[in-house]
mmCIF file of C-alpha atoms and ligand atoms in Angstrom:
data_model
loop_
_atom_site.group_PDB
_atom_site.id
_atom_site.type_symbol
_atom_site.label_atom_id
_atom_site.label_comp_id
_atom_site.label_asym_id
_atom_site.label_seq_id
_atom_site.Cartn_x
_atom_site.Cartn_y
_atom_site.Cartn_z
ATOM 1 C CA MET A 28 -24.916 155.818 -168.361
ATOM 2 C CA LYS A 29 -28.000 153.802 -167.658
ATOM 3 C CA HIS A 30 -27.874 150.038 -168.250
ATOM 4 C CA GLN A 31 -30.652 147.517 -168.439
ATOM 5 C CA LEU A 32 -30.660 143.808 -167.833
ATOM 6 C CA MET A 33 -33.109 141.343 -169.264
ATOM 7 C CA ILE A 34 -33.518 137.729 -168.242
ATOM 8 C CA SER A 35 -35.753 135.233 -169.916
ATOM 9 C CA TYR A 36 -37.419 132.173 -168.503
ATOM 10 C CA GLU A 37 -40.168 129.833 -169.540
ATOM 11 C CA GLU A 38 -43.275 128.840 -167.637
ATOM 12 C CA TYR A 39 -45.264 125.683 -168.240
ATOM 13 C CA ASP A 40 -48.837 125.165 -167.042
ATOM 14 C CA SER A 41 -48.243 121.494 -166.379
ATOM 15 C CA ILE A 42 -45.224 119.308 -165.652
ATOM 16 C CA ASN A 43 -46.388 117.085 -168.488
ATOM 17 C CA ASP A 44 -45.732 119.849 -171.040
ATOM 18 C CA LEU A 45 -42.011 119.443 -170.360
ATOM 19 C CA PRO A 46 -39.647 116.953 -172.054
ATOM 20 C CA SER A 47 -39.597 113.557 -170.358
ATOM 21 C CA ILE A 48 -36.095 114.098 -168.917
ATOM 22 C CA ASP A 49 -37.400 117.167 -167.041
ATOM 23 C CA VAL A 50 -40.540 115.342 -165.877
ATOM 24 C CA ARG A 51 -38.300 112.639 -164.410
ATOM 25 C CA LEU A 52 -36.058 115.215 -162.720
ATOM 26 C CA LEU A 53 -39.021 117.016 -161.158
ATOM 27 C CA SER A 54 -40.496 113.763 -159.947
ATOM 28 C CA ASP A 55 -37.085 112.854 -158.422
ATOM 29 C CA ALA A 56 -37.094 116.270 -156.712
ATOM 30 C CA MET A 57 -40.546 115.516 -155.283
ATOM 31 C CA ALA A 58 -39.273 112.180 -153.973
ATOM 32 C CA ALA A 59 -36.245 113.982 -152.512
ATOM 33 C CA THR A 60 -38.510 116.029 -150.223
ATOM 34 C CA ASP A 61 -38.829 112.811 -148.165
ATOM 35 C CA GLY A 62 -35.175 113.198 -147.177
ATOM 36 C CA ALA A 63 -35.671 116.667 -145.700
ATOM 37 C CA TYR A 64 -34.966 117.192 -142.018
ATOM 38 C CA ALA A 65 -37.152 120.217 -141.356
ATOM 39 C CA PRO A 66 -38.602 120.008 -137.838
ATOM 40 C CA TYR A 67 -38.346 123.775 -137.337
ATOM 41 C CA SER A 68 -39.869 125.205 -140.506
ATOM 42 C CA GLY A 69 -42.047 122.260 -141.530
ATOM 43 C CA PHE A 70 -41.102 123.200 -145.113
ATOM 44 C CA HIS A 71 -39.569 120.292 -147.002
ATOM 45 C CA VAL A 72 -37.471 121.099 -150.046
ATOM 46 C CA GLY A 73 -36.337 118.475 -152.542
ATOM 47 C CA VAL A 74 -33.740 118.837 -155.266
ATOM 48 C CA ALA A 75 -32.700 116.517 -158.077
ATOM 49 C CA LEU A 76 -29.445 117.331 -159.829
ATOM 50 C CA LEU A 77 -28.698 115.736 -163.205
ATOM 51 C CA LEU A 78 -24.983 115.114 -163.764
ATOM 52 C CA GLY A 79 -23.210 115.007 -167.107
ATOM 53 C CA ASP A 80 -23.093 111.199 -167.080
ATOM 54 C CA GLY A 81 -26.854 110.888 -166.585
ATOM 55 C CA ILE A 82 -26.694 110.103 -162.860
ATOM 56 C CA THR A 83 -29.112 112.026 -160.634
ATOM 57 C CA VAL A 84 -28.078 113.203 -157.160
ATOM 58 C CA LYS A 85 -30.777 114.128 -154.649
ATOM 59 C CA GLY A 86 -30.655 116.803 -151.974
ATOM 60 C CA SER A 87 -33.008 118.131 -149.335
ATOM 61 C CA ASN A 88 -32.932 120.814 -146.664
ATOM 62 C CA GLN A 89 -31.241 119.825 -143.422
ATOM 63 C CA GLU A 90 -32.154 122.050 -140.495
ATOM 64 C CA ASN A 91 -30.583 122.405 -137.067
ATOM 65 C CA VAL A 92 -31.681 123.715 -133.692
ATOM 66 C CA ALA A 93 -28.934 126.339 -134.161
ATOM 67 C CA TYR A 94 -30.866 127.693 -137.138
ATOM 68 C CA PRO A 95 -28.036 129.119 -139.293
ATOM 69 C CA SER A 96 -26.220 125.785 -139.091
ATOM 70 C CA GLY A 97 -28.797 124.168 -141.363
ATOM 71 C CA LEU A 98 -28.437 123.979 -145.133
ATOM 72 C CA CYS A 99 -30.781 124.395 -148.088
ATOM 73 C CA ALA A 100 -31.619 121.519 -150.407
ATOM 74 C CA GLU A 101 -29.819 123.075 -153.384
ATOM 75 C CA ARG A 102 -26.455 123.342 -151.655
ATOM 76 C CA THR A 103 -26.900 119.952 -149.986
ATOM 77 C CA ALA A 104 -27.313 118.424 -153.453
ATOM 78 C CA ILE A 105 -24.522 120.215 -155.264
ATOM 79 C CA PHE A 106 -22.005 119.892 -152.429
ATOM 80 C CA ALA A 107 -22.785 116.173 -152.109
ATOM 81 C CA ALA A 108 -22.381 115.689 -155.860
ATOM 82 C CA SER A 109 -19.116 117.659 -155.946
ATOM 83 C CA ALA A 110 -17.709 115.804 -152.928
ATOM 84 C CA GLN A 111 -18.740 112.324 -154.047
ATOM 85 C CA ARG A 112 -18.108 112.698 -157.782
ATOM 86 C CA PRO A 113 -15.271 115.243 -158.153
ATOM 87 C CA GLU A 114 -14.392 113.715 -161.542
ATOM 88 C CA MET A 115 -17.918 114.508 -162.764
ATOM 89 C CA ARG A 116 -18.366 118.191 -161.983
ATOM 90 C CA SER A 117 -20.734 118.613 -164.876
ATOM 91 C CA TYR A 118 -24.230 119.677 -163.918
ATOM 92 C CA ILE A 119 -26.878 119.631 -166.632
ATOM 93 C CA ALA A 120 -30.007 120.578 -164.717
ATOM 94 C CA LEU A 121 -31.302 121.082 -161.199
ATOM 95 C CA ALA A 122 -34.975 120.720 -160.243
ATOM 96 C CA ILE A 123 -36.397 122.191 -157.019
ATOM 97 C CA VAL A 124 -39.706 121.400 -155.337
ATOM 98 C CA GLY A 125 -41.160 122.548 -152.005
ATOM 99 C CA ARG A 126 -43.616 120.601 -149.843
ATOM 100 C CA ASN A 127 -45.494 122.500 -147.166
ATOM 101 C CA SER A 128 -46.602 121.278 -143.749
ATOM 102 C CA ASP A 129 -49.931 120.131 -145.255
ATOM 103 C CA GLY A 130 -47.970 117.789 -147.538
ATOM 104 C CA VAL A 131 -48.762 119.840 -150.645
ATOM 105 C CA TYR A 132 -46.038 120.362 -153.270
ATOM 106 C CA CYS A 133 -45.403 124.057 -153.720
ATOM 107 C CA GLU A 134 -43.010 126.666 -155.040
ATOM 108 C CA ALA A 135 -39.387 126.795 -153.958
ATOM 109 C CA SER A 136 -37.092 129.385 -155.473
ATOM 110 C CA PRO A 137 -33.366 129.189 -154.628
ATOM 111 C CA CYS A 138 -32.194 131.636 -151.954
ATOM 112 C CA GLY A 139 -29.423 134.135 -152.686
ATOM 113 C CA ALA A 140 -26.647 132.046 -151.082
ATOM 114 C CA CYS A 141 -27.625 128.989 -153.140
ATOM 115 C CA ARG A 142 -27.686 131.088 -156.313
ATOM 116 C CA GLN A 143 -24.124 132.233 -155.627
ATOM 117 C CA VAL A 144 -23.029 128.593 -155.238
ATOM 118 C CA LEU A 145 -24.862 127.386 -158.351
ATOM 119 C CA VAL A 146 -23.366 130.188 -160.435
ATOM 120 C CA GLU A 147 -19.805 129.242 -159.458
ATOM 121 C CA TYR A 148 -20.223 125.567 -160.374
ATOM 122 C CA GLU A 149 -21.837 126.635 -163.632
ATOM 123 C CA ARG A 150 -18.988 129.029 -164.413
ATOM 124 C CA ASN A 151 -16.390 126.326 -163.683
ATOM 125 C CA GLN A 152 -17.978 123.772 -165.973
ATOM 126 C CA GLY A 153 -18.212 126.106 -168.952
ATOM 127 C CA HIS A 154 -21.713 125.089 -169.988
ATOM 128 C CA PRO A 155 -25.131 126.102 -168.679
ATOM 129 C CA MET A 156 -26.958 124.415 -165.819
ATOM 130 C CA ARG A 157 -30.721 124.609 -166.326
ATOM 131 C CA VAL A 158 -32.786 125.371 -163.221
ATOM 132 C CA LEU A 159 -36.352 124.066 -162.964
ATOM 133 C CA CYS A 160 -38.511 125.511 -160.192
ATOM 134 C CA TYR A 161 -41.800 123.872 -159.357
ATOM 135 C CA LEU A 162 -44.570 126.428 -158.849
ATOM 136 C CA ALA A 163 -48.016 125.923 -157.379
ATOM 137 C CA ASN A 164 -50.502 123.513 -158.960
ATOM 138 C CA GLY A 165 -48.150 121.695 -161.289
ATOM 139 C CA ARG A 166 -46.772 124.735 -163.056
ATOM 140 C CA VAL A 167 -43.028 124.949 -163.650
ATOM 141 C CA ARG A 168 -40.597 127.810 -164.308
ATOM 142 C CA VAL A 169 -37.433 127.035 -166.261
ATOM 143 C CA PHE A 170 -34.251 129.097 -166.411
ATOM 144 C CA GLU A 171 -31.813 128.112 -169.151
ATOM 145 C CA LYS A 172 -28.816 128.960 -166.987
ATOM 146 C CA ALA A 173 -28.163 129.435 -163.273
ATOM 147 C CA SER A 174 -26.461 132.797 -163.854
ATOM 148 C CA ASP A 175 -29.827 134.206 -164.975
ATOM 149 C CA LEU A 176 -30.867 133.866 -161.322
ATOM 150 C CA LEU A 177 -28.038 136.026 -160.018
ATOM 151 C CA PRO A 178 -26.615 138.818 -162.137
ATOM 152 C CA PHE A 179 -23.529 140.472 -160.621
ATOM 153 C CA SER A 180 -22.674 137.443 -158.486
ATOM 154 C CA PHE A 181 -19.553 137.743 -156.380
ATOM 155 C CA ASP A 182 -16.205 136.801 -157.871
ATOM 156 C CA PHE A 183 -12.620 137.897 -157.487
HETATM 157 N N1 LIG B 1 -34.932 126.213 -148.211
HETATM 158 C C1 LIG B 1 -34.316 125.407 -149.142
HETATM 159 O O1 LIG B 1 -33.881 124.289 -148.830
HETATM 160 N N2 LIG B 1 -34.214 125.853 -150.405
HETATM 161 C C2 LIG B 1 -34.755 127.008 -150.859
HETATM 162 O O2 LIG B 1 -34.700 127.261 -152.051
HETATM 163 C C3 LIG B 1 -35.363 127.953 -149.927
HETATM 164 C C4 LIG B 1 -35.431 127.526 -148.508
HETATM 165 C C5 LIG B 1 -35.112 125.686 -146.858
HETATM 166 C C6 LIG B 1 -34.328 126.344 -145.768
HETATM 167 C C7 LIG B 1 -35.172 125.992 -144.557
HETATM 168 O O3 LIG B 1 -34.822 124.694 -144.123
HETATM 169 C C8 LIG B 1 -36.589 125.945 -145.101
HETATM 170 O O4 LIG B 1 -36.473 125.829 -146.497
HETATM 171 C C9 LIG B 1 -37.429 127.140 -144.756
HETATM 172 O O5 LIG B 1 -36.785 128.316 -145.073
#
C-alpha cells in the first residue's frame, strides 16, 4: 500500500509580519550568532530557545579542529537548557539564524542530527515546539512542531 505524508509550514516575507514574541526570539537568535566559535567554516549560527517560563536560552555553533567534535547551535542551546534547567524541560519555540563570512544573516535549517534531538525533547514534553528558520532577506519559515522536520525519527 502506498502512503503519503504532508507537512505544512508558513513563510513570512518579513520578520515584522510575525507576532512580537517571534520577532524578539529571532532577534535574540541573531544576537546569539556572536557567541559562535566557527573559525573553520566561517558560518556563524545563532539559536534562541524560549522555555515554558518565558526565559530564553541562547546557543551557537562551537567548532573544533577535530571537525566532528564540534556541535551545532541547536543542540548547544537545547543541551544547555536541559542541563541548566532540568526542572523546566518545556520548550515553546526555537529560532535559528545563520550569519555568513560576509556578516550577512542568512538561512540555517537544522541538520538531521539536531532534528532527531529536537523531536525527542518535543515528544517528552507532550506539547509542540515551534521552529522558526530565518531565510534570506528577512523572510522566515515557521514549523508548528519539530516533528514536522523529521518524520520517522528514531525511537525504540
Ligand atoms: N550548523 C549549525 O550550527 N546548525 C545548523 O543548523 C547547520 C550547521 C553549523 C555546523 C558548523 O559549525 C557550521 O554550521 C557549518 O556547517
